[in-house]
Coordinates of C-alpha atoms in Angstrom, one line a residue:
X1 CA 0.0 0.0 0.0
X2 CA 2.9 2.6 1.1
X3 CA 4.1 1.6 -2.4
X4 CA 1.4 2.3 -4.4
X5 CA 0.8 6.5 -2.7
X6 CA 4.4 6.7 -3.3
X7 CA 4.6 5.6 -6.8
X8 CA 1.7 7.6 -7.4
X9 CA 3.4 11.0 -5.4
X10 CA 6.6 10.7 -8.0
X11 CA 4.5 10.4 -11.1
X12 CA 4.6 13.7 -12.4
X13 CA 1.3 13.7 -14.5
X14 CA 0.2 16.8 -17.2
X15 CA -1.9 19.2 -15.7
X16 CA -5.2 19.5 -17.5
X17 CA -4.2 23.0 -18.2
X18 CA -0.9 22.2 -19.8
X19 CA -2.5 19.5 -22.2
X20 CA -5.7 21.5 -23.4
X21 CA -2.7 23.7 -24.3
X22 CA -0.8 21.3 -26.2
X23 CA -4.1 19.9 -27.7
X24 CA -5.1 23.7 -29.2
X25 CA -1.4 24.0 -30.5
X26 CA -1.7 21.2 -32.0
X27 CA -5.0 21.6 -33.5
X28 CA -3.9 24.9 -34.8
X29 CA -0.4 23.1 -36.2
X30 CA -1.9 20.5 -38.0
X31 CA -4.4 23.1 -39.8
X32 CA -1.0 24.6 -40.9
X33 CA 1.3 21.6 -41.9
X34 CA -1.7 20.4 -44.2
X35 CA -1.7 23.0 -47.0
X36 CA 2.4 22.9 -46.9
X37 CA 2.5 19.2 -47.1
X38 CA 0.7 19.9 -50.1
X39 CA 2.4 23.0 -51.0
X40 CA 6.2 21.5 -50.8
X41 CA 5.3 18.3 -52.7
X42 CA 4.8 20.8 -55.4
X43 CA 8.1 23.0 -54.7
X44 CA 10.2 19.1 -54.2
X45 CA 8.4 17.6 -57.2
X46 CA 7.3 14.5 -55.1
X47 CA 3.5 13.2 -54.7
X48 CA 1.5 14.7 -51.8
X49 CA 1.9 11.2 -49.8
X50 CA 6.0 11.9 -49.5
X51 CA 5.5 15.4 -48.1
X52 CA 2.7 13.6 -45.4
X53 CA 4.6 10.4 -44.5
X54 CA 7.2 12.8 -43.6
X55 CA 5.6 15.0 -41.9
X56 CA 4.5 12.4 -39.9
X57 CA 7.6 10.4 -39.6
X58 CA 9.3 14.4 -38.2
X59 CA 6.5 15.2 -35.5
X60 CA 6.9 11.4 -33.8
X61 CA 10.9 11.3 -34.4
X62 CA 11.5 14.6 -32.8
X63 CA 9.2 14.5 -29.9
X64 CA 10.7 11.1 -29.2
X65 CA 14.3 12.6 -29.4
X66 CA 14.3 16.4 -29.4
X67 CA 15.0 18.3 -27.2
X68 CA 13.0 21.7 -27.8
X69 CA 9.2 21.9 -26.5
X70 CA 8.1 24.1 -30.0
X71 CA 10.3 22.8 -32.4
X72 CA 7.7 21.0 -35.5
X73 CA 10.1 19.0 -37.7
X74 CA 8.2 18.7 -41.3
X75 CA 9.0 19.4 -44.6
X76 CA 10.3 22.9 -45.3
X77 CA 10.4 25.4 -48.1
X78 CA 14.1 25.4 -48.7
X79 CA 14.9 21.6 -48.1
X80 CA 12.6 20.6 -50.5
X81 CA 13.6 23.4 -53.2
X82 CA 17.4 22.0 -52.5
X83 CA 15.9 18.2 -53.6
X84 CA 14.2 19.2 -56.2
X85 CA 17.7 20.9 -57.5
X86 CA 19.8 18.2 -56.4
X87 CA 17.4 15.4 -58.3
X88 CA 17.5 17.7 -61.5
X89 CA 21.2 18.3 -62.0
X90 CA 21.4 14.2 -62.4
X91 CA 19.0 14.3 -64.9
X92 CA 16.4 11.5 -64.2
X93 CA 14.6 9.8 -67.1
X94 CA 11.1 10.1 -65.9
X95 CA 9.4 11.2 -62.4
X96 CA 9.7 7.4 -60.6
X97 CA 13.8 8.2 -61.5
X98 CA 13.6 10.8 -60.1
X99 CA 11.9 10.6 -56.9
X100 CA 14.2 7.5 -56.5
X101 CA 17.3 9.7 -56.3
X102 CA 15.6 12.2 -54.1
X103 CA 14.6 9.5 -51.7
X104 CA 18.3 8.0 -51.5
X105 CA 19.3 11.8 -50.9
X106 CA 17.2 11.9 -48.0
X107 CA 18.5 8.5 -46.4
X108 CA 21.7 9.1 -46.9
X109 CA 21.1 13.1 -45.4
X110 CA 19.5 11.0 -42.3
X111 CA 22.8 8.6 -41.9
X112 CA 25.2 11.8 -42.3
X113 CA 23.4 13.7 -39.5
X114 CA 23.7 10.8 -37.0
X115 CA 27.5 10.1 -38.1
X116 CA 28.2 13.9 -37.0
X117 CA 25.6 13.3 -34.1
X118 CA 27.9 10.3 -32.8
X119 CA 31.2 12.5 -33.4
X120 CA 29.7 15.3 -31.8
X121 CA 29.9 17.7 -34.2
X122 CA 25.8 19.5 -33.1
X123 CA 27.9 22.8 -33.9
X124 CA 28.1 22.1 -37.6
X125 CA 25.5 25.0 -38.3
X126 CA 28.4 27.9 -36.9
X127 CA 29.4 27.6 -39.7
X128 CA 27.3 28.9 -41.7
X129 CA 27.1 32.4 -41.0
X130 CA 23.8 34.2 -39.9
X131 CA 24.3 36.6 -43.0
X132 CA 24.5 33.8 -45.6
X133 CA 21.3 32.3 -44.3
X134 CA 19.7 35.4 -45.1
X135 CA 20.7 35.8 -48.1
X136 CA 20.5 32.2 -49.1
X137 CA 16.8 32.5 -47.5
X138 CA 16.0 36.2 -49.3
X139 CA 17.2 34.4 -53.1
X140 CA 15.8 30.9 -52.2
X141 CA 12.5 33.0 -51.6
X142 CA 12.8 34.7 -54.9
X143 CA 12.9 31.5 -56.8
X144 CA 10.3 29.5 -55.1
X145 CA 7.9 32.3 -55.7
X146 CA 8.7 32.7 -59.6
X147 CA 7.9 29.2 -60.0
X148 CA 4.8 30.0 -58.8
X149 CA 3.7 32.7 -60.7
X150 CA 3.2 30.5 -64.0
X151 CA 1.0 27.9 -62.1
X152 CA -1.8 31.1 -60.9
X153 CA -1.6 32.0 -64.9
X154 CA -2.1 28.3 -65.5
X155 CA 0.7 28.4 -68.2
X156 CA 3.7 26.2 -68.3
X157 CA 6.7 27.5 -69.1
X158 CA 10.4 25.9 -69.5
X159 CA 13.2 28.4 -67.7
X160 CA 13.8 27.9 -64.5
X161 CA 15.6 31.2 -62.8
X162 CA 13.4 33.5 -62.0
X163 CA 14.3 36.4 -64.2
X164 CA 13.5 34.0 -67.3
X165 CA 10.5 32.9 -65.8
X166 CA 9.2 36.7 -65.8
X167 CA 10.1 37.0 -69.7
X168 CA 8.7 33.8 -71.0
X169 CA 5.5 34.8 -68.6
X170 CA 4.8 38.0 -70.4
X171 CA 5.9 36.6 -73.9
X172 CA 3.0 34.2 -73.2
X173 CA 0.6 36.5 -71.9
X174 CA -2.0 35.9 -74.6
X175 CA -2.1 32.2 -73.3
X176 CA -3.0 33.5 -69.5
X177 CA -5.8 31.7 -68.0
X178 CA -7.8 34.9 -66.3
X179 CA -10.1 32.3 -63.8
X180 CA -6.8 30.8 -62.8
X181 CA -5.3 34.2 -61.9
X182 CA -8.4 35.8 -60.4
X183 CA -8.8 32.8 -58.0
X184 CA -4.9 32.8 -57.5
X185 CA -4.6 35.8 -56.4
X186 CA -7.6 36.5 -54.8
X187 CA -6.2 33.7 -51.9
X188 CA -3.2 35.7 -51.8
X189 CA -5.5 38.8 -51.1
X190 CA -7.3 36.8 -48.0
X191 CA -4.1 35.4 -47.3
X192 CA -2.8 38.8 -46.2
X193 CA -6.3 39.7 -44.5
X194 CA -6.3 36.3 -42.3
X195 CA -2.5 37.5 -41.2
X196 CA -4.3 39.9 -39.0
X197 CA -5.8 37.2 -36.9
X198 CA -2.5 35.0 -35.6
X199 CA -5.4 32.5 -34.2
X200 CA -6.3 31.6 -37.6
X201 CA -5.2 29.4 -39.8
X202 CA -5.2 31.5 -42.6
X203 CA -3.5 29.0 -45.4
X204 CA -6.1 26.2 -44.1
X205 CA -9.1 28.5 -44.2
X206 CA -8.0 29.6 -48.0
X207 CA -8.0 25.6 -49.3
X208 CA -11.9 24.7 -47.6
X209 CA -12.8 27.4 -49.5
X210 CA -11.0 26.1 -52.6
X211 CA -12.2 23.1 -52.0
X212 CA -15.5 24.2 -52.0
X213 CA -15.3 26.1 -55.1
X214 CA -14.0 23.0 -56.7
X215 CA -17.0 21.2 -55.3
X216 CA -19.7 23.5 -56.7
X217 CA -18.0 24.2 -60.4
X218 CA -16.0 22.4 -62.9
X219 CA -12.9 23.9 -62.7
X220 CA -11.7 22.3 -65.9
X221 CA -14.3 24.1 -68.1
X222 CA -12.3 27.3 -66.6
X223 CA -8.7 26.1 -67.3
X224 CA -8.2 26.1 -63.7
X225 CA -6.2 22.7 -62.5
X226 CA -6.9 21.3 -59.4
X227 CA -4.4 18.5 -57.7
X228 CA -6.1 15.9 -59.1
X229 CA -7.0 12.8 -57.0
X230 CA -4.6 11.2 -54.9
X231 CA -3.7 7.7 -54.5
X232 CA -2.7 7.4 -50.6
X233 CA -1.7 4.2 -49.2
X234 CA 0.2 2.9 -46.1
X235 CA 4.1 3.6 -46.5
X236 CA 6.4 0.5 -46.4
X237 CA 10.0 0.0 -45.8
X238 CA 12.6 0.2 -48.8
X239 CA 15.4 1.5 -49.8
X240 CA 15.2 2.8 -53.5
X241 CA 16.9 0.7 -56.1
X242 CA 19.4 2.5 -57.8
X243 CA 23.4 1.4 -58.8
X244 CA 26.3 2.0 -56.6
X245 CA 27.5 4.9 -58.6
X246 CA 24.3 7.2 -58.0
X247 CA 24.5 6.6 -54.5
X248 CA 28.0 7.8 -54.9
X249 CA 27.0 10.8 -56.6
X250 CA 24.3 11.6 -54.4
X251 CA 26.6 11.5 -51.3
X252 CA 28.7 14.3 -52.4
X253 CA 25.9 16.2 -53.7
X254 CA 23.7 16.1 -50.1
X255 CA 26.7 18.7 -48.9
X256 CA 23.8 21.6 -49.4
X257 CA 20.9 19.3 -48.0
X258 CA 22.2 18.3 -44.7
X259 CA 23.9 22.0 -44.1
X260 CA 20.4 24.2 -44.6
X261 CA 18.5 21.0 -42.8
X262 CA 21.3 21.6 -39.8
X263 CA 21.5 25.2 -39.6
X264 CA 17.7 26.0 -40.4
X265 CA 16.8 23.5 -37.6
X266 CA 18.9 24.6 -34.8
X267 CA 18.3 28.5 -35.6
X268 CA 14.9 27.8 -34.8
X269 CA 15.4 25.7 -31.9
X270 CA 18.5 28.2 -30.4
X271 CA 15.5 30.9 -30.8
X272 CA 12.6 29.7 -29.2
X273 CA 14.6 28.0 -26.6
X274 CA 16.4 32.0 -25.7
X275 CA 12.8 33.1 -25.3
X276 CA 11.9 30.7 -22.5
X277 CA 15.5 30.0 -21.1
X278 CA 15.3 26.5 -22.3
X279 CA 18.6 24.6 -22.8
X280 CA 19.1 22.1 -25.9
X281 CA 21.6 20.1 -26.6
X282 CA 23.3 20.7 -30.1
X283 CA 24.5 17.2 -30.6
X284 CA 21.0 15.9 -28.9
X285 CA 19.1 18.0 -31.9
X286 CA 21.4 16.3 -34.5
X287 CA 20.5 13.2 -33.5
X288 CA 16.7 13.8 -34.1
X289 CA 17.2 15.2 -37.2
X290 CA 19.6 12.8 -38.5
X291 CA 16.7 10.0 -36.8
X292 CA 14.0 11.9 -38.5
X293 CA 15.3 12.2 -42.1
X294 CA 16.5 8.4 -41.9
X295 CA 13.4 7.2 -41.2
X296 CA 11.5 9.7 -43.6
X297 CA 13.5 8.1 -46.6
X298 CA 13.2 4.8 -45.2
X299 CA 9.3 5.6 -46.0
X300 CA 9.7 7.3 -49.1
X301 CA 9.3 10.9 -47.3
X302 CA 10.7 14.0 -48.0
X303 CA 13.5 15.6 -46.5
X304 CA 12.4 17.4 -42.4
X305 CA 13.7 20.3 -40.2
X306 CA 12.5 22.5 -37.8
X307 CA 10.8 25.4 -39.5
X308 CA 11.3 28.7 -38.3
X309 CA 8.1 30.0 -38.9
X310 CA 6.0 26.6 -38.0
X311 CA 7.7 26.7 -34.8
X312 CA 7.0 29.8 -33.8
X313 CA 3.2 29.3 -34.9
X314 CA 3.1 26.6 -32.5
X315 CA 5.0 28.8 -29.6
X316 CA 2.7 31.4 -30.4
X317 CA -1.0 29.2 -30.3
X318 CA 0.5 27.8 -26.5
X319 CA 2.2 24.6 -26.7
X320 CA 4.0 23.8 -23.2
X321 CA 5.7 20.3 -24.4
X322 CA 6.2 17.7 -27.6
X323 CA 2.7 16.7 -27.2
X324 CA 1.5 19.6 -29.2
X325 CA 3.3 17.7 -31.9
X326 CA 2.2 14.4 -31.4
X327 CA -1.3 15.9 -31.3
X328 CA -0.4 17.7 -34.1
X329 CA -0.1 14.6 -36.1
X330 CA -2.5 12.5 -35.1
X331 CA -4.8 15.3 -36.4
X332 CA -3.2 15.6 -39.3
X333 CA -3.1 11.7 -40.1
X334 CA -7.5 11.8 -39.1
X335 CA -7.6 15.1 -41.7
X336 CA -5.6 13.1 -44.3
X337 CA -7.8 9.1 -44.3
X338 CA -10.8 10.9 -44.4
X339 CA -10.4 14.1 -46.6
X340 CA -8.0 12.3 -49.2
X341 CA -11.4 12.9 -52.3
X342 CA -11.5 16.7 -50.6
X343 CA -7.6 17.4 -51.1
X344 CA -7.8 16.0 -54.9
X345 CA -10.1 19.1 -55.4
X346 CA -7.9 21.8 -54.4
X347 CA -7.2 24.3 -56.8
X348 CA -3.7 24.7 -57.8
X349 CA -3.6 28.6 -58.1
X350 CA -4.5 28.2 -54.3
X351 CA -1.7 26.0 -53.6
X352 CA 0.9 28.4 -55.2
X353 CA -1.1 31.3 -53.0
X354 CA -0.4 29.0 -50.2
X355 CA 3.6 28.9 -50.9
X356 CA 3.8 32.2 -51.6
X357 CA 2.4 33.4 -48.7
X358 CA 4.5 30.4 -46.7
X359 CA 7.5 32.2 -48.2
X360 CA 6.5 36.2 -48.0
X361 CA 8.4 36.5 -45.2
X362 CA 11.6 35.5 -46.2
X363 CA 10.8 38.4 -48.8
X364 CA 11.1 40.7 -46.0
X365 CA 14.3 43.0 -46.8
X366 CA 14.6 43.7 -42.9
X367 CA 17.3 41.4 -41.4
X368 CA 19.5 42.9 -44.9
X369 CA 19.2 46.2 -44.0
X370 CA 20.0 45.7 -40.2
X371 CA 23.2 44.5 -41.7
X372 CA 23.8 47.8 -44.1
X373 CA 22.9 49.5 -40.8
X374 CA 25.5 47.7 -38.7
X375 CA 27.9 47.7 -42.2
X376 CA 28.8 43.8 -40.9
X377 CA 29.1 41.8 -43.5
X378 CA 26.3 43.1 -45.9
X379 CA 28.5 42.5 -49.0
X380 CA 28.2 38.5 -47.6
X381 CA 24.6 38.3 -47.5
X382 CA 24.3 39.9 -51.4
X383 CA 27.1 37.8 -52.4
X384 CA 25.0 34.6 -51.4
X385 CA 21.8 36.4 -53.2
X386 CA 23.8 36.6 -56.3
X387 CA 24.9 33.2 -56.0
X388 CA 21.4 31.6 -55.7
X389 CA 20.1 33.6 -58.5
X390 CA 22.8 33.6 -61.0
X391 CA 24.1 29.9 -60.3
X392 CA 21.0 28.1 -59.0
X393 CA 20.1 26.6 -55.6
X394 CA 21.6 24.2 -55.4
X395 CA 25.4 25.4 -56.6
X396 CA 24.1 28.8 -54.9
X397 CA 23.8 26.7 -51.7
X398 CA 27.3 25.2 -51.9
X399 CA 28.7 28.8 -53.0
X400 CA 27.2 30.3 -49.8
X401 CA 28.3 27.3 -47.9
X402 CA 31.8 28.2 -49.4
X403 CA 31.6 32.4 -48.7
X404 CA 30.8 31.4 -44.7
X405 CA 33.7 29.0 -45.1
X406 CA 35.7 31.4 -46.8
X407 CA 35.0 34.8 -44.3
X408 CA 35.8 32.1 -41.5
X409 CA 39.1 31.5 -42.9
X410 CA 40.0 35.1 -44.0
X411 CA 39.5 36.3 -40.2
X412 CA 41.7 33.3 -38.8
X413 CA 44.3 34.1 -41.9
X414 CA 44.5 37.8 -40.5
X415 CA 46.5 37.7 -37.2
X416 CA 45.2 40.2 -34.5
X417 CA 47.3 40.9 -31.0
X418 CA 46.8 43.7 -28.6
X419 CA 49.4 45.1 -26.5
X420 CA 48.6 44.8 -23.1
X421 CA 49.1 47.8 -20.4
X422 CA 48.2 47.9 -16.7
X423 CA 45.4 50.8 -16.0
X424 CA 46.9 52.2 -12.7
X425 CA 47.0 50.1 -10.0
X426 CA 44.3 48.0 -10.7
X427 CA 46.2 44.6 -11.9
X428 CA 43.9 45.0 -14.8
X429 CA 45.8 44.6 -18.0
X430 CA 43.9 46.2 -21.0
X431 CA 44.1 47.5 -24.7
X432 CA 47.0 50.2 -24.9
X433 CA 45.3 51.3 -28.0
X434 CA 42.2 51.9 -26.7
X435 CA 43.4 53.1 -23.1
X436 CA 46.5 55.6 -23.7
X437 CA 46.9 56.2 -20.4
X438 CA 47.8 52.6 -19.4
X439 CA 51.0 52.1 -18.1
X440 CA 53.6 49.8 -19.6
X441 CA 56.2 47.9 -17.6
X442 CA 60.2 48.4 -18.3
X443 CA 61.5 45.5 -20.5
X444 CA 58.3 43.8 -20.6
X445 CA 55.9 43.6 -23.3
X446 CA 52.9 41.9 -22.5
X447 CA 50.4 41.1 -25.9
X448 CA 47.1 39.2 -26.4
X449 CA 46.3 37.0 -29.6
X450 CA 43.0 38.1 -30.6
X451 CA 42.4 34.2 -31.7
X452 CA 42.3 30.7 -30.7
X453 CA 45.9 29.5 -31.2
X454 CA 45.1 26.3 -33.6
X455 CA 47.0 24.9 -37.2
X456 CA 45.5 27.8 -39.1
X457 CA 46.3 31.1 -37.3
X458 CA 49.4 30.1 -34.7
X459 CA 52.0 30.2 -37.3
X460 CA 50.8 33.8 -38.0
X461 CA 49.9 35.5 -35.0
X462 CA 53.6 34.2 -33.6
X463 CA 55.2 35.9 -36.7
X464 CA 52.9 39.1 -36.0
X465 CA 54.5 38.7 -32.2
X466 CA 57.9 38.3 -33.6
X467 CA 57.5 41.6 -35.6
X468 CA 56.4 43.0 -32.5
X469 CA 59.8 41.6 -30.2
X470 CA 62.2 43.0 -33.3
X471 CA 60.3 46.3 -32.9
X472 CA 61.6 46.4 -29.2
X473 CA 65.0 46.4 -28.4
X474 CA 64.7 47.1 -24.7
X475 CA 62.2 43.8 -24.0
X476 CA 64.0 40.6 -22.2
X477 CA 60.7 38.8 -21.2
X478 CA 57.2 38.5 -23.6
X479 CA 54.5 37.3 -22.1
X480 CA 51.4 36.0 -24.0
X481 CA 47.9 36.1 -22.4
X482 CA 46.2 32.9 -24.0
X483 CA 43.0 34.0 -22.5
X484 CA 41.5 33.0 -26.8
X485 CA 42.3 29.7 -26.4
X486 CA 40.8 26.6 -24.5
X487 CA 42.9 24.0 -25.8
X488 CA 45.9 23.6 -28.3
X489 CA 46.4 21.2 -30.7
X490 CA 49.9 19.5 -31.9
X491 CA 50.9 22.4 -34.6
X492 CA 50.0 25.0 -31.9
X493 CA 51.9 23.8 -29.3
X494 CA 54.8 23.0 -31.6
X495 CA 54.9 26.6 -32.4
X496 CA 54.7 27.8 -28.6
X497 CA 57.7 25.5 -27.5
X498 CA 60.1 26.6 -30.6
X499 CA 58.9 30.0 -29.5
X500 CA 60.4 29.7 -26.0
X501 CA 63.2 27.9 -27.8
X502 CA 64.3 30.9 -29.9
X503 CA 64.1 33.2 -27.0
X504 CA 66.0 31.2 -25.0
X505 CA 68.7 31.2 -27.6
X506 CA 68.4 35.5 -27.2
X507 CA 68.8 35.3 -23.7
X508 CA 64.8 36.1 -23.3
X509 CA 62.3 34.6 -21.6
X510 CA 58.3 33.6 -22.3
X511 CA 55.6 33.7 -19.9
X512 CA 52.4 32.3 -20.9
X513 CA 49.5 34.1 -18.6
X514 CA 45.7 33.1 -18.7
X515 CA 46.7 29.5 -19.5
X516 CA 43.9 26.9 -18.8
X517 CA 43.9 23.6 -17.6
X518 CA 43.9 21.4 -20.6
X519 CA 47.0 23.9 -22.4
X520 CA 49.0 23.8 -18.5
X521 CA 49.3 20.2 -19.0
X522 CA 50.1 19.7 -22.4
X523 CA 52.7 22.2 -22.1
X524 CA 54.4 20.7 -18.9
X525 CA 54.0 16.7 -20.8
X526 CA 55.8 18.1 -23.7
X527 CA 58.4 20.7 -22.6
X528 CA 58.4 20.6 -18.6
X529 CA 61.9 22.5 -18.6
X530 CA 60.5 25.0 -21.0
X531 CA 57.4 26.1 -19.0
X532 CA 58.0 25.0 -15.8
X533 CA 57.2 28.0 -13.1
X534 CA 56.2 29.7 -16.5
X535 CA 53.0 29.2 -16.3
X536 CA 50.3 31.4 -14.8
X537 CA 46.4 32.0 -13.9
X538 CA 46.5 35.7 -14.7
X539 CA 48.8 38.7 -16.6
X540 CA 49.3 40.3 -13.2
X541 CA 50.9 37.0 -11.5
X542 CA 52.9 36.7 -14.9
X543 CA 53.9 40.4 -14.5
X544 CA 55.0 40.6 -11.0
X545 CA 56.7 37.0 -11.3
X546 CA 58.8 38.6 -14.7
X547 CA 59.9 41.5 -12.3
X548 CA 61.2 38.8 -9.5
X549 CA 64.9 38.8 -10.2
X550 CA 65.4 35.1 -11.4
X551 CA 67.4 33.1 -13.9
X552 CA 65.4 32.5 -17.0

């Protein structure tokens, strides 16, 4: 009996107030994640059931093994624009060919993100710069939305950037379909009225009424197309049959996938979990993802991340745990066996309402001109705009990957040290450029990389410090405040021992000040009577230990 009440006292069950709350977010989710299922099918060139399945597959996969209470893993905008490119630059023969390849792309983006998952690599997404995501986003936006514009005209048309799409749409305009337009963009005209009320699901309200349009008239007799009936069955287990040497191919082309799946995801996870002081584990969130996109393509789904703006819909309608997900798609799966003859009739002018609207705030010029504002890497951002417009998205992808790579690089290849002064008597040792009035100490000279010490930038900043030495003629002891750098690794501390080597051999000495525990004992392993009582916590125990009379 005792066991019993105190089993019962440690269960910590859901209030009923917290799960009525998960239950309306996830109502109000699923309302949302139908018309995009639909809507990315169209942008990934995949049936309706891939963009469901996975959408599925991501709900139960990430509240099983994510970590963040909002986060809705589904199909998004950009990953499904990147498979759609990825499947056309190999050229399929028909549309089974080619939603074969963009299946193996999304099993073998799945297997990647739990390789890096296992080697702990959750901080992938750093980098990718913030600025190149927002530029990749603002072109990515661009393109998606051109695509649509031929579907409201009910036209087809052959060009596939943008700017060609808009000169092939007017050459064709005596072909435009003028019902197809009118409805088109009169659901992008409620669209934008429904984005007053945040409570309602505007893009779900848009397709009922589409629907029952498409009930009441024949569409066809108006050139308007509608989806066209669907075919949905349970998903079973395979692994698409293609030869060794597109699987090949596909692994060195899923670079662009797995990178805006990664730093997509935990964008949106790192923001809503700042909001509400939540803490989420990097490596933890690969692991879901890598689960979620495995299983997907296991299924024949579509690539999944955590949506930025389907996230914050369900932070914003109240959900307190993952059971808003689950809820979410348990609704979702009822909406979908018994409204399968309903989504047939939806009218595709609607559906490319629906993604452009989906993708109208990516549109938004705002996080861009912050960065003019700040003049911090604007010229980035429009250099990955350029790239995704002039080159594609999917080479534009793997540019911008390469500029965040690239700006990375060119700020570790660009050795900064300070000069260190004391401000009075304060034992506080700070920029001599910035504070003049600092005082410097007599054959001392006391500088501060600006970077990690690692292979890339040690053999640099120690020349930049040798340039500094050669400048002084008075200084006997240098001591280097490490205070960058957590660790070292084998080139670095090469570099740091023939350091103290060549000063030796001048009859000067090196102090190392702000040295941490893993660099203290590598140091002391590999050159004990090079460091030994050379070592210290802070630049003012270095300092008054260099002006202790003592042999060096």
């Amino acid at each position: 009996m005792n066991f019993n009440l105190s089993v019962k006292r440690n269960l910590h069950w859901p209030s009923k107030q917290l799960l009525a709350a998960d239950a309306v977010a996830g109502l109000s989710v699923a309302f949302i994640l139908l018309p995009q299922a639909v809507a990315y099918a169209a942008i990934a060139h995949l049936t309706i059931q891939s963009a469901i399945t996975a959408t599925l597959l991501g709900l139960i996969c990430y509240a099983w093994l994510g970590g963040s209470h909002f986060a809705i893993v589904s199909p998004t905008s950009s990953s499904a624009a990147l498979l759609a490119a990825v499947v056309i630059s190999m050229h399929p023969i028909d549309r089974n060919a080619g939603a074969a390849l963009g299946i193996a792309l999304v099993i073998l983006t799945g297997v990647v993100l739990l390789v890096l998952a296992k080697a702990g690599l959750g901080r992938l997404s750093a980098f990718i710069s913030r600025p190149v995501l927002h530029g990749f986003s603002f072109a990515l936006a661009i393109t998606i939305i051109g695509k649509q514009l031929p579907i409201i005209f009910g036209i087809k048309v052959h060009a596939n950037d943008p700017f060609r799409i808009i000169v092939e749409l007017f050459n064709q305009s005596n072909e435009w379909a003028p019902w197809s337009a009118a409805i088109g963009f009169s659901a992008l005209v409620l669209l934008w009225i429904l984005k007053r009320w945040h409570t309602v699901p505007g893009a779900f309200v848009v397709l009922v009424l589409g629907i029952c349009l498409s009930s009441a008239v024949n569409l066809a007799d108006f050139d308007v197309a509608v989806v066209g009936p669907l075919q949905l069955k349970s998903p079973s287990l395979s692994l698409p049959q293609l030869p060794i040497e597109k699987w090949v191919q596909l692994g060195e082309l899923a670079c662009g996938l797995l990178v805006i799946i990664v730093a997509e995801s935990w964008t949106s996870v790192r923001s809503l979990s700042l909001i509400h002081n939540n803490v989420v584990e990097p490596n933890r969130e690969l692991l879901a993802l890598g689960t979620a996109n495995l299983v997907s393509g296991l299924f024949q789904g579509m690539p999944v991340g955590a949506g930025f703006s389907v996230s914050s819909a369900n932070e914003e309608a109240g959900a307190q745990s993952k059971l808003a997900g689950v809820i979410a798609a348990l609704v979702l799966l009822l909406m979908v066996v018994f409204g399968q003859a309903w989504i047939g009739l939806i009218p595709e002018p609607i559906v490319a309402a629906a993604i452009i609207n989906a993708l109208s705030q990516a549109l938004s010029p705002k996080s861009l001109i912050y960065l003019w504002k700040m003049d911090r890497d604007q010229y980035l951002a429009l250099a990955a705009i350029v790239a995704v417009l002039a080159f594609g998205v999917l080479h534009g992808m793997l540019i911008a990957v390469g500029l965040s790579l690239a700006a990375a690089i060119r700020s570790f290849s660009q050795p900064l040290v300070r000069e260190l002064a004391e401000l009075g008597n304060s034992r506080d040792y700070v920029d001599r450029e910035s504070h003049p009035q600092a005082q410097t100490q007599a054959n001392l000279l006391i500088l501060r990389p600006e970077e990690p010490l690692f292979f890339a930038s040690v053999e640099g900043i120690l020349a930049e410090v040798q340039q500094r030495l050669q400048s002084r003629d008075d200084v006997q002891i240098l001591i280097l405040s490490l205070e960058e750098s957590a660790n070292l690794d084998s080139t670095a501390a090469e570099c740091l021992i023939e350091l103290a080597d060549d000063l030796k051999r001048q009859h000067k000495a090196l102090l190392l000040a702000r040295v941490k525990d893993p660099i203290r004992q590598l140091l002391l392993k590999l050159a004990d009577e090079q460091f030994h009582d050379k070592l210290f916590w802070s630049v003012a125990d270095a300092v008054v230990s260099a002006q202790t009379p003592k042999p060096f």
